[in-house]
Amino acid sequence: MEARAKLIDIAAFMDRVERDGLTEDFRYQALIDALKELDTEERAKNVLLALSDPTEEPIEAATTKAACGAWPEKPR
């Protein structure tokens, strides 16, 4: 089952992050927030929004070479 394999991948990733003491990384925190959305209606939409930058104005210049998978300035 494809979903089962993906869930195991997520669990293994979380184990590695916790073992390495990187749980405060904004990308990991965004993943944790997104996982909470799995127990809501419109879960796919809510997961996407949890990982997205909600700002509407583009930044003047990119600060990195590629997307990082989460919004670094998300308020905690």
C-alpha atoms as a PDB file:
ATOM      1  CA  MET A   1       0.000   0.000   0.000  1.00  0.00           C
ATOM      2  CA  GLU A   2       1.532   3.286  -1.127  1.00  0.00           C
ATOM      3  CA  ALA A   3       0.087   5.347   1.744  1.00  0.00           C
ATOM      4  CA  ARG A   4       1.557   2.913   4.278  1.00  0.00           C
ATOM      5  CA  ALA A   5       5.045   3.307   2.802  1.00  0.00           C
ATOM      6  CA  LYS A   6       4.756   7.095   2.854  1.00  0.00           C
ATOM      7  CA  LEU A   7       3.654   7.055   6.483  1.00  0.00           C
ATOM      8  CA  ILE A   8       6.632   4.875   7.419  1.00  0.00           C
ATOM      9  CA  ASP A   9       8.933   7.294   5.540  1.00  0.00           C
ATOM     10  CA  ILE A  10       7.527  10.211   7.545  1.00  0.00           C
ATOM     11  CA  ALA A  11       7.952   8.327  10.823  1.00  0.00           C
ATOM     12  CA  ALA A  12      11.561   7.442   9.951  1.00  0.00           C
ATOM     13  CA  PHE A  13      12.290  11.061   9.009  1.00  0.00           C
ATOM     14  CA  MET A  14      10.855  12.265  12.329  1.00  0.00           C
ATOM     15  CA  ASP A  15      12.975   9.717  14.217  1.00  0.00           C
ATOM     16  CA  ARG A  16      16.135  10.989  12.488  1.00  0.00           C
ATOM     17  CA  VAL A  17      15.307  14.643  13.174  1.00  0.00           C
ATOM     18  CA  GLU A  18      14.593  13.941  16.847  1.00  0.00           C
ATOM     19  CA  ARG A  19      17.699  11.769  17.215  1.00  0.00           C
ATOM     20  CA  ASP A  20      19.839  14.565  15.759  1.00  0.00           C
ATOM     21  CA  GLY A  21      18.253  17.183  18.036  1.00  0.00           C
ATOM     22  CA  LEU A  22      16.893  19.297  15.179  1.00  0.00           C
ATOM     23  CA  THR A  23      13.267  19.535  16.274  1.00  0.00           C
ATOM     24  CA  GLU A  24      13.397  23.342  16.481  1.00  0.00           C
ATOM     25  CA  ASP A  25      14.164  23.672  12.741  1.00  0.00           C
ATOM     26  CA  PHE A  26      11.352  25.688  11.114  1.00  0.00           C
ATOM     27  CA  ARG A  27      10.881  23.038   8.408  1.00  0.00           C
ATOM     28  CA  TYR A  28      10.345  20.304  10.988  1.00  0.00           C
ATOM     29  CA  GLN A  29       7.973  22.516  12.954  1.00  0.00           C
ATOM     30  CA  ALA A  30       6.024  23.218   9.741  1.00  0.00           C
ATOM     31  CA  LEU A  31       5.765  19.477   9.109  1.00  0.00           C
ATOM     32  CA  ILE A  32       4.427  18.927  12.631  1.00  0.00           C
ATOM     33  CA  ASP A  33       1.845  21.689  12.082  1.00  0.00           C
ATOM     34  CA  ALA A  34       0.873  20.188   8.721  1.00  0.00           C
ATOM     35  CA  LEU A  35       0.440  16.723  10.236  1.00  0.00           C
ATOM     36  CA  LYS A  36      -2.110  18.150  12.687  1.00  0.00           C
ATOM     37  CA  GLU A  37      -4.220  19.131   9.679  1.00  0.00           C
ATOM     38  CA  LEU A  38      -4.712  15.467   8.749  1.00  0.00           C
ATOM     39  CA  ASP A  39      -7.495  15.290  11.318  1.00  0.00           C
ATOM     40  CA  THR A  40      -9.522  18.114   9.749  1.00  0.00           C
ATOM     41  CA  GLU A  41     -11.928  18.487   6.871  1.00  0.00           C
ATOM     42  CA  GLU A  42     -10.288  19.635   3.639  1.00  0.00           C
ATOM     43  CA  ARG A  43      -7.041  18.093   4.904  1.00  0.00           C
ATOM     44  CA  ALA A  44      -5.170  18.362   1.581  1.00  0.00           C
ATOM     45  CA  LYS A  45      -5.939  22.092   1.349  1.00  0.00           C
ATOM     46  CA  ASN A  46      -5.070  22.654   5.004  1.00  0.00           C
ATOM     47  CA  VAL A  47      -1.756  20.768   4.728  1.00  0.00           C
ATOM     48  CA  LEU A  48      -0.810  22.842   1.700  1.00  0.00           C
ATOM     49  CA  LEU A  49      -1.706  26.079   3.502  1.00  0.00           C
ATOM     50  CA  ALA A  50       0.228  25.020   6.617  1.00  0.00           C
ATOM     51  CA  LEU A  51       3.374  24.719   4.475  1.00  0.00           C
ATOM     52  CA  SER A  52       2.813  27.829   2.360  1.00  0.00           C
ATOM     53  CA  ASP A  53       3.952  31.435   2.610  1.00  0.00           C
ATOM     54  CA  PRO A  54       0.724  33.420   3.130  1.00  0.00           C
ATOM     55  CA  THR A  55       2.157  36.772   2.091  1.00  0.00           C
ATOM     56  CA  GLU A  56       0.813  38.364  -1.072  1.00  0.00           C
ATOM     57  CA  GLU A  57       3.674  40.721  -1.931  1.00  0.00           C
ATOM     58  CA  PRO A  58       6.695  39.217  -3.679  1.00  0.00           C
ATOM     59  CA  ILE A  59      10.079  39.698  -2.071  1.00  0.00           C
ATOM     60  CA  GLU A  60      12.575  41.915  -3.848  1.00  0.00           C
ATOM     61  CA  ALA A  61      15.203  39.196  -4.269  1.00  0.00           C
ATOM     62  CA  ALA A  62      15.471  35.513  -3.443  1.00  0.00           C
ATOM     63  CA  THR A  63      17.506  34.741  -0.338  1.00  0.00           C
ATOM     64  CA  THR A  64      18.160  31.104  -1.272  1.00  0.00           C
ATOM     65  CA  LYS A  65      18.685  29.112  -4.445  1.00  0.00           C
ATOM     66  CA  ALA A  66      15.609  26.919  -4.068  1.00  0.00           C
ATOM     67  CA  ALA A  67      12.383  26.498  -2.166  1.00  0.00           C
ATOM     68  CA  CYS A  68      12.813  25.078   1.334  1.00  0.00           C
ATOM     69  CA  GLY A  69       9.401  23.461   1.800  1.00  0.00           C
ATOM     70  CA  ALA A  70       8.137  25.760   4.546  1.00  0.00           C
ATOM     71  CA  TRP A  71       7.730  29.423   5.384  1.00  0.00           C
ATOM     72  CA  PRO A  72      10.661  30.480   7.632  1.00  0.00           C
ATOM     73  CA  GLU A  73       8.913  33.561   9.050  1.00  0.00           C
ATOM     74  CA  LYS A  74       5.772  31.731  10.191  1.00  0.00           C
ATOM     75  CA  PRO A  75       4.810  33.027  13.644  1.00  0.00           C
ATOM     76  CA  ARG A  76       5.027  30.423  16.398  1.00  0.00           C
END
